Coordinates of C-alpha atoms in Angstrom, one line a residue:
M1 CA -32.1 -22.6 -194.1
S2 CA -30.9 -21.5 -190.7
T3 CA -28.7 -18.5 -190.1
D4 CA -25.7 -20.6 -189.4
D5 CA -26.3 -22.6 -192.6
E6 CA -26.5 -19.4 -194.6
L7 CA -23.3 -18.1 -193.1
T8 CA -21.5 -21.3 -193.7
A9 CA -22.7 -21.5 -197.3
A10 CA -21.7 -17.8 -197.9
L11 CA -18.3 -18.3 -196.5
S12 CA -17.8 -21.5 -198.4
R13 CA -18.6 -19.8 -201.7
A14 CA -16.4 -16.8 -200.8
F15 CA -13.4 -19.1 -200.2
D16 CA -13.7 -21.6 -203.0
G17 CA -11.4 -24.5 -202.4
A18 CA -10.8 -23.9 -198.7
A19 CA -12.9 -26.9 -197.7
A20 CA -10.2 -29.1 -199.3
L21 CA -7.8 -27.8 -196.7
A22 CA -10.1 -28.4 -193.7
P23 CA -8.9 -31.1 -191.4
D24 CA -11.6 -33.8 -191.3
P25 CA -12.9 -34.2 -187.8
V26 CA -11.8 -37.8 -187.8
H27 CA -8.4 -36.8 -189.2
E28 CA -8.1 -34.3 -186.3
R29 CA -8.7 -37.1 -183.9
L30 CA -6.1 -39.3 -185.6
A31 CA -3.5 -36.6 -185.1
A32 CA -4.8 -35.9 -181.6
G33 CA -4.5 -39.5 -180.7
A34 CA -0.7 -39.2 -181.0
R35 CA -0.8 -36.9 -178.0
R36 CA -0.9 -38.2 -174.4
S37 CA -3.1 -35.3 -173.4
G38 CA -6.1 -37.2 -174.6
L39 CA -8.2 -37.4 -177.7
R40 CA -10.7 -34.7 -177.0
R41 CA -8.6 -32.1 -175.3
Q42 CA -5.9 -32.3 -178.0
R43 CA -8.4 -32.4 -180.8
R44 CA -9.3 -28.9 -179.9
H45 CA -5.6 -27.8 -180.0
V46 CA -4.8 -29.6 -183.3
A47 CA -7.9 -28.3 -185.0
A48 CA -7.2 -24.7 -183.9
A49 CA -3.6 -25.0 -184.9
T50 CA -3.8 -26.7 -188.3
G51 CA -5.8 -25.7 -191.3
A52 CA -7.3 -22.7 -189.4
L53 CA -8.5 -20.9 -192.4
A54 CA -10.6 -23.7 -193.7
V55 CA -11.8 -24.6 -190.2
A56 CA -13.0 -21.0 -189.9
V57 CA -14.6 -21.0 -193.3
L58 CA -16.7 -24.0 -192.3
G59 CA -17.2 -23.1 -188.7
A60 CA -17.2 -19.3 -188.3
A61 CA -21.0 -19.2 -188.4
A62 CA -20.9 -21.4 -185.3
G63 CA -18.6 -19.1 -183.4
F64 CA -15.4 -21.0 -184.5
S65 CA -16.8 -24.1 -182.9
A66 CA -15.0 -26.2 -185.5
A67 CA -11.8 -25.1 -183.9
G68 CA -13.0 -26.7 -180.7
Y69 CA -13.9 -23.6 -178.8
G70 CA -17.3 -24.7 -177.5
H71 CA -20.4 -22.7 -178.2
S72 CA -22.3 -22.9 -181.4
G73 CA -25.7 -22.1 -182.6
A74 CA -28.0 -19.3 -181.6
D75 CA -26.7 -16.0 -180.2
A76 CA -25.7 -16.2 -176.6
P77 CA -26.6 -13.3 -174.3
A78 CA -23.8 -11.1 -173.1
A79 CA -22.4 -12.0 -169.7
S80 CA -23.6 -9.9 -166.8
G81 CA -21.5 -6.7 -166.6
H82 CA -19.8 -7.3 -170.0
A83 CA -20.8 -4.9 -172.8
R84 CA -20.4 -6.4 -176.2
M85 CA -17.6 -5.0 -178.5
S86 CA -18.7 -4.1 -182.0
E87 CA -17.1 -5.5 -185.1
Q88 CA -16.0 -2.0 -186.1
R89 CA -14.2 -1.4 -182.8
F90 CA -12.5 -4.8 -183.0
N91 CA -11.2 -4.2 -186.5
E92 CA -10.0 -0.7 -185.4
L93 CA -7.9 -2.4 -182.7
L94 CA -6.6 -4.9 -185.3
T95 CA -5.8 -2.2 -187.8
R96 CA -3.7 -0.3 -185.2
L97 CA -1.5 -3.4 -184.8
L98 CA -1.0 -4.3 -188.4
P99 CA 1.6 -2.9 -190.8
E100 CA 0.5 -0.3 -193.3
G101 CA -2.0 -1.7 -195.8
T102 CA -5.7 -2.3 -196.4
L103 CA -7.9 -4.5 -194.2
Q104 CA -11.1 -5.9 -195.7
P105 CA -13.4 -7.9 -193.3
M106 CA -15.1 -10.8 -194.9
D107 CA -18.9 -10.6 -195.2
R108 CA -20.6 -11.9 -192.0
A109 CA -17.5 -13.6 -190.7
W110 CA -17.6 -11.7 -187.4
S111 CA -18.2 -14.2 -184.5
G112 CA -18.8 -11.6 -181.8
G113 CA -22.2 -11.8 -180.1
R114 CA -22.6 -15.6 -180.4
D115 CA -20.3 -16.6 -177.5
P116 CA -19.8 -14.7 -174.2
H117 CA -16.2 -16.0 -174.0
G118 CA -14.8 -15.1 -177.4
M119 CA -14.9 -13.0 -180.5
G120 CA -13.1 -13.1 -183.8
S121 CA -13.2 -12.6 -187.6
M122 CA -11.7 -13.5 -190.9
L123 CA -10.3 -10.7 -193.0
V124 CA -8.1 -10.0 -196.1
F125 CA -5.0 -7.9 -195.5
D126 CA -3.1 -6.4 -198.4
D127 CA 0.2 -4.6 -197.7
G128 CA 0.8 -4.1 -201.4
A129 CA 2.7 -7.4 -201.9
G130 CA -0.4 -9.6 -202.2
A131 CA -3.7 -9.9 -200.5
S132 CA -3.6 -12.6 -197.7
M133 CA -6.2 -14.1 -195.5
L134 CA -6.1 -13.5 -191.7
Q135 CA -8.1 -15.2 -188.9
I136 CA -8.1 -13.5 -185.6
E137 CA -9.7 -14.6 -182.3
V138 CA -9.6 -13.2 -178.8
R139 CA -11.0 -15.6 -176.2
Y140 CA -11.1 -16.8 -172.7
T141 CA -10.4 -20.6 -172.5
G142 CA -10.0 -23.3 -169.9
D143 CA -6.6 -24.3 -171.3
P144 CA -3.6 -24.3 -168.9
V145 CA -0.7 -22.5 -170.5
D146 CA 1.5 -25.6 -170.3
R147 CA -0.8 -27.2 -172.9
V148 CA -0.4 -24.3 -175.3
T149 CA 2.4 -25.6 -177.4
C150 CA 3.9 -25.7 -180.9
V151 CA 2.2 -28.0 -183.4
D152 CA 4.0 -31.3 -183.5
G153 CA 6.0 -31.7 -186.8
F154 CA 4.8 -35.3 -186.7
N155 CA 1.3 -34.1 -187.5
V156 CA 1.9 -31.1 -189.8
P157 CA 5.0 -30.0 -191.9
S158 CA 6.7 -27.2 -190.1
D159 CA 9.3 -24.5 -191.0
G160 CA 10.0 -23.9 -187.3
C161 CA 8.4 -22.8 -184.1
E162 CA 9.4 -20.6 -181.2
R163 CA 7.7 -20.9 -177.8
T164 CA 8.7 -18.6 -175.0
V165 CA 7.5 -18.2 -171.5
Q166 CA 7.1 -14.5 -170.5
P167 CA 8.0 -13.1 -167.0
D168 CA 4.3 -12.9 -166.2
G169 CA 3.8 -16.6 -166.9
S170 CA 2.2 -16.1 -170.2
V171 CA 3.2 -18.1 -173.3
L172 CA 4.1 -16.7 -176.7
I173 CA 4.2 -18.9 -179.8
V174 CA 5.1 -18.2 -183.4
D175 CA 4.6 -21.3 -185.5
R176 CA 5.3 -21.6 -189.2
L177 CA 3.4 -24.4 -190.9
R178 CA 3.2 -25.7 -194.5
S179 CA 0.1 -27.0 -196.1
V180 CA 0.0 -30.8 -196.8
N181 CA -2.4 -30.4 -199.7
V182 CA -1.5 -27.1 -201.4
P183 CA 2.1 -26.6 -202.7
G184 CA 3.6 -23.4 -201.5
L185 CA 0.9 -22.5 -199.1
R186 CA 2.2 -21.2 -195.8
E187 CA 0.2 -21.0 -192.6
W188 CA 1.8 -19.0 -189.7
H189 CA 0.3 -18.8 -186.2
G190 CA 0.8 -16.3 -183.4
V191 CA -0.5 -17.3 -180.1
W192 CA -0.5 -15.5 -176.7
A193 CA -1.9 -17.4 -173.8
A194 CA -2.1 -16.1 -170.2
P195 CA -2.3 -18.3 -167.0
D196 CA -5.9 -17.1 -166.4
G197 CA -7.2 -18.5 -169.7
R198 CA -6.9 -15.5 -171.9
Q199 CA -5.8 -16.2 -175.5
V200 CA -5.2 -14.2 -178.6
R201 CA -4.6 -16.2 -181.8
L202 CA -3.8 -14.9 -185.3
T203 CA -3.4 -17.2 -188.3
E204 CA -2.0 -15.6 -191.5
Y205 CA -1.5 -17.1 -194.9
N206 CA 0.6 -16.2 -197.9
G207 CA -2.6 -15.8 -200.1
Q208 CA -6.2 -16.6 -200.0
A209 CA -7.9 -19.9 -199.7
S210 CA -5.9 -22.5 -201.7
T211 CA -4.0 -19.9 -203.8
P212 CA -0.6 -18.7 -202.6
V213 CA 0.3 -15.3 -204.0
R214 CA 3.6 -14.5 -202.2
D215 CA 6.5 -16.4 -200.7
A216 CA 5.6 -15.7 -197.0
P217 CA 2.6 -14.3 -195.1
P218 CA 2.6 -10.5 -194.7
L219 CA 3.6 -10.3 -191.0
T220 CA 7.1 -11.3 -190.0
G221 CA 7.6 -13.5 -186.9
P222 CA 8.3 -10.6 -184.6
Q223 CA 5.4 -8.6 -186.0
L224 CA 3.1 -11.6 -185.4
A225 CA 4.3 -12.0 -181.8
A226 CA 3.9 -8.3 -181.1
L227 CA 0.4 -8.3 -182.4
V228 CA -1.0 -11.2 -180.4
A229 CA 0.8 -10.0 -177.2
S230 CA -0.3 -6.4 -177.5
P231 CA -2.0 -4.8 -174.4
L232 CA -4.6 -3.3 -176.7
W233 CA -6.5 -6.6 -176.5
T234 CA -7.3 -5.7 -172.9
E235 CA -10.3 -3.8 -174.2
A236 CA -11.6 -6.8 -176.0
F237 CA -11.2 -9.1 -173.0
A238 CA -13.1 -6.6 -170.9
A239 CA -16.1 -7.4 -173.1
L240 CA -15.8 -11.1 -172.5
A241 CA -16.6 -13.5 -169.6
P242 CA -14.0 -15.9 -168.2
V243 CA -14.6 -19.6 -168.7
T244 CA -16.0 -21.4 -165.7
G245 CA -13.3 -23.4 -164.0
A246 CA -10.5 -21.9 -166.1
P247 CA -7.1 -21.8 -164.3
G248 CA -6.6 -18.5 -162.5
A249 CA -10.1 -17.2 -163.5
T250 CA -12.2 -15.6 -160.8
V251 CA -15.9 -16.3 -161.4
P252 CA -17.9 -15.9 -158.1
G253 CA -19.4 -19.1 -157.0
A254 CA -18.0 -21.0 -160.0
T255 CA -16.8 -24.6 -159.9
A256 CA -15.4 -26.6 -162.7
P257 CA -17.8 -29.1 -164.3
A258 CA -16.8 -32.7 -163.8
D259 CA -15.9 -33.1 -167.5
A260 CA -13.6 -30.1 -167.4
R261 CA -11.4 -31.7 -164.8
P262 CA -8.6 -33.8 -166.4
S263 CA -9.3 -37.5 -166.5
P264 CA -6.6 -40.0 -165.7
L265 CA -5.2 -41.2 -169.0
P266 CA -3.6 -44.6 -169.6
D267 CA 0.2 -44.6 -170.0
S268 CA 1.3 -44.7 -173.6
A269 CA 3.7 -47.6 -172.9
A270 CA 0.9 -49.5 -171.3
L271 CA -1.3 -49.0 -174.4
L272 CA 1.5 -50.3 -176.6
D273 CA 1.9 -53.3 -174.3
K274 CA -1.8 -54.1 -174.9
L275 CA -1.6 -53.4 -178.6
T276 CA 1.4 -55.6 -179.5
P277 CA 0.0 -59.0 -178.6
L278 CA -3.3 -58.2 -180.5
L279 CA -1.5 -58.0 -183.8
P280 CA -2.0 -60.8 -186.3
A281 CA 0.5 -63.6 -186.5
G282 CA 3.4 -62.8 -188.8
T283 CA 3.4 -59.1 -187.9
A284 CA 6.9 -57.8 -187.3
V285 CA 7.3 -54.7 -185.1
D286 CA 10.4 -52.6 -185.8
V287 CA 9.5 -49.3 -184.2
R288 CA 8.0 -48.7 -180.8
D289 CA 7.3 -45.0 -180.1
P290 CA 5.7 -44.4 -176.7
S291 CA 5.8 -40.6 -177.2
R292 CA 3.1 -40.9 -179.8
T293 CA 1.7 -44.3 -178.9
R294 CA 2.8 -45.6 -182.3
L295 CA 4.2 -48.8 -183.7
G296 CA 6.0 -49.3 -187.0
L297 CA 5.1 -52.7 -188.4
T298 CA 5.6 -54.9 -191.4
V299 CA 3.4 -57.7 -192.8
D300 CA 4.4 -59.6 -195.9
G301 CA 6.8 -56.8 -197.0
R302 CA 4.2 -54.1 -196.4
R303 CA 5.2 -51.5 -193.8
S304 CA 2.8 -49.1 -192.0
S305 CA 2.5 -47.0 -188.8
L306 CA -0.2 -48.0 -186.3
M307 CA -1.3 -45.6 -183.6
V308 CA -3.7 -46.1 -180.7
A309 CA -5.4 -43.7 -178.4
Y310 CA -7.8 -44.2 -175.5
E311 CA -10.0 -41.7 -173.7
P312 CA -11.6 -42.8 -170.3
P313 CA -15.3 -42.6 -169.7
S314 CA -16.7 -39.0 -169.7
Q315 CA -19.8 -37.1 -170.3
S316 CA -18.4 -35.7 -173.5
G317 CA -17.9 -39.2 -174.7
L318 CA -21.5 -40.0 -173.9
D319 CA -22.6 -36.9 -175.8
E320 CA -20.6 -37.9 -178.8
L321 CA -22.1 -41.4 -178.8
A322 CA -25.6 -40.0 -178.5
A323 CA -25.0 -37.5 -181.3
L324 CA -23.5 -40.1 -183.7
P325 CA -26.8 -41.0 -185.4
Q326 CA -27.4 -37.4 -186.3
N327 CA -24.0 -37.0 -187.9
P328 CA -23.9 -38.0 -191.6
P329 CA -21.3 -40.7 -192.4
T330 CA -18.3 -40.1 -194.6
P331 CA -18.3 -42.1 -197.9
L332 CA -16.5 -45.2 -196.7
E333 CA -17.8 -45.2 -193.1
V334 CA -19.5 -48.3 -191.7
R335 CA -21.1 -48.1 -188.2
E336 CA -22.1 -51.2 -186.3
P337 CA -23.8 -51.4 -182.8
L338 CA -21.9 -53.2 -180.1
P339 CA -23.4 -55.9 -178.0
G340 CA -24.5 -54.2 -174.7
G341 CA -24.4 -50.7 -176.2
G342 CA -22.0 -48.5 -178.0
T343 CA -20.9 -48.3 -181.6
V344 CA -17.8 -49.3 -183.6
V345 CA -17.0 -47.1 -186.7
V346 CA -14.8 -48.5 -189.4
N347 CA -13.5 -46.0 -192.0
A348 CA -10.9 -45.1 -194.6
F349 CA -9.8 -41.7 -195.9
G350 CA -7.9 -39.9 -198.6
N351 CA -7.1 -36.2 -198.5
G352 CA -9.8 -33.7 -197.7
K353 CA -13.3 -34.0 -196.3
T354 CA -14.8 -36.6 -198.6
A355 CA -11.9 -37.9 -200.7
T356 CA -11.8 -41.6 -201.2
D357 CA -9.1 -41.9 -203.9
V358 CA -6.3 -42.4 -203.3
L359 CA -6.8 -43.9 -199.8
L360 CA -4.3 -42.8 -197.3
R361 CA -5.5 -43.7 -193.8
R362 CA -7.5 -46.4 -192.2
V363 CA -9.2 -46.0 -188.8
V364 CA -11.4 -47.8 -186.4
T365 CA -13.1 -45.9 -183.5
V366 CA -14.9 -47.7 -180.7
H367 CA -17.5 -45.6 -178.7
Y368 CA -18.2 -47.5 -175.5
P369 CA -21.6 -47.2 -173.8
D370 CA -20.0 -45.5 -170.7
G371 CA -18.5 -42.7 -172.8
A372 CA -15.0 -44.2 -173.2
E373 CA -13.4 -44.1 -176.7
L374 CA -10.7 -46.1 -178.4
L375 CA -9.1 -45.2 -181.7
V376 CA -6.8 -47.3 -183.8
N377 CA -5.5 -45.9 -187.0
E378 CA -3.0 -46.9 -189.7
W379 CA -1.2 -45.2 -192.5
N380 CA 1.8 -45.9 -194.8
G381 CA 4.5 -43.5 -193.6
E382 CA 6.6 -42.6 -190.6
Q383 CA 5.0 -39.3 -189.8
F384 CA 1.3 -38.5 -189.7
H385 CA 1.5 -35.9 -192.4
D386 CA 3.4 -38.0 -194.9
A387 CA 0.8 -40.7 -195.4
A388 CA 1.3 -42.4 -198.8
P389 CA -1.1 -44.5 -200.9
G390 CA -0.6 -48.3 -201.0
T391 CA -1.9 -51.5 -199.5
P392 CA -1.5 -51.2 -195.7
A393 CA 0.2 -53.8 -193.5
L394 CA -3.1 -54.5 -191.8
D395 CA -6.5 -54.3 -193.6
L396 CA -9.6 -52.8 -192.0
A397 CA -10.8 -56.2 -190.8
A398 CA -7.6 -56.7 -188.9
L399 CA -7.8 -53.2 -187.4
K400 CA -11.4 -53.8 -186.4
A401 CA -10.4 -57.1 -184.6
V402 CA -7.6 -55.3 -182.8
A403 CA -9.9 -52.5 -181.7
L404 CA -12.7 -54.8 -180.5
S405 CA -10.5 -56.9 -178.3
P406 CA -11.8 -57.0 -174.7
S407 CA -8.3 -56.5 -173.4
W408 CA -8.6 -52.8 -173.9
R409 CA -11.1 -52.7 -171.0
S410 CA -9.3 -54.9 -168.6

């Protein structure tokens, strides 16, 4: 077993039940498809901002790669001129910023040393009112600050979010989310993001794994904001390297890779214009929501939401297509080659990573041979997070026919 496999197994055992909270990669893409920023870029944001504990449980061994932050696998060498920070020193900084209590690092959850751009850990903090899980990460990213936003309540139930722009141009977010799967579980996020790509993210829970033990997480909103925005993290950033091509980052001789530059994305209204005539005869459309590229439709008395997303050709899309054969399919997944290259993936999901009963979502993803991607998904409900069981308005065969129409490429 590889080191990463051992770490993942150990963390999964330590947090029994957390995997059920993890956003399935395809589910992340469904939520991401509601955003006009593009499937891949917003998948990073949604994965980092929802179900962060379980994502970390499953991905911490890979340098938090499950949250979309890039590097995974073997240890990366330290960037030239950047001395690594130890886990002990990192936790000392964190302890100085927390209220009075005890902080217990999780065994081998430290991600420092595997990625020159970031470091972080998972820990248990107990202020005397109930031990609660924390996930902390300090990182250089390539994200413009205007893309660092509150999680859309369409995707995840929310108890409110404050986003403020500081005088120096940095963004500060306190986001209070509720678990879809675990009653009473609260997931609060503090995010500080600077124009040069620096980010500090802390996720706190009102308990551990899937077990709430208190009404709210241990840090209040103001405490959470003060922690992530603290100047003490300057020491941690000094041990990290900026991301090549990040906005405002100064890396001598660096240029942004082609895939890092924003691709032109199709207009949401234009996508809905293409989607509507592809619907089967007898389909009634009563909601048209360009903000999320979503239609509300009814067939024979059955009502569902239908959402479409398209990502233009890219190297990342080509990489995903090439890696598809190595990725194990989910229980109800069917993959078929496309004439001329590419793959269509037809799938259905319940809650969690492998759940098939009850079914809540249906999705068809088309991976084109040039690296473009199209995703069409359907659920019973108005918001993404309130999907309900029941026979959908369109079955998987109808969704597949919609997704494979040549009009998407015209």
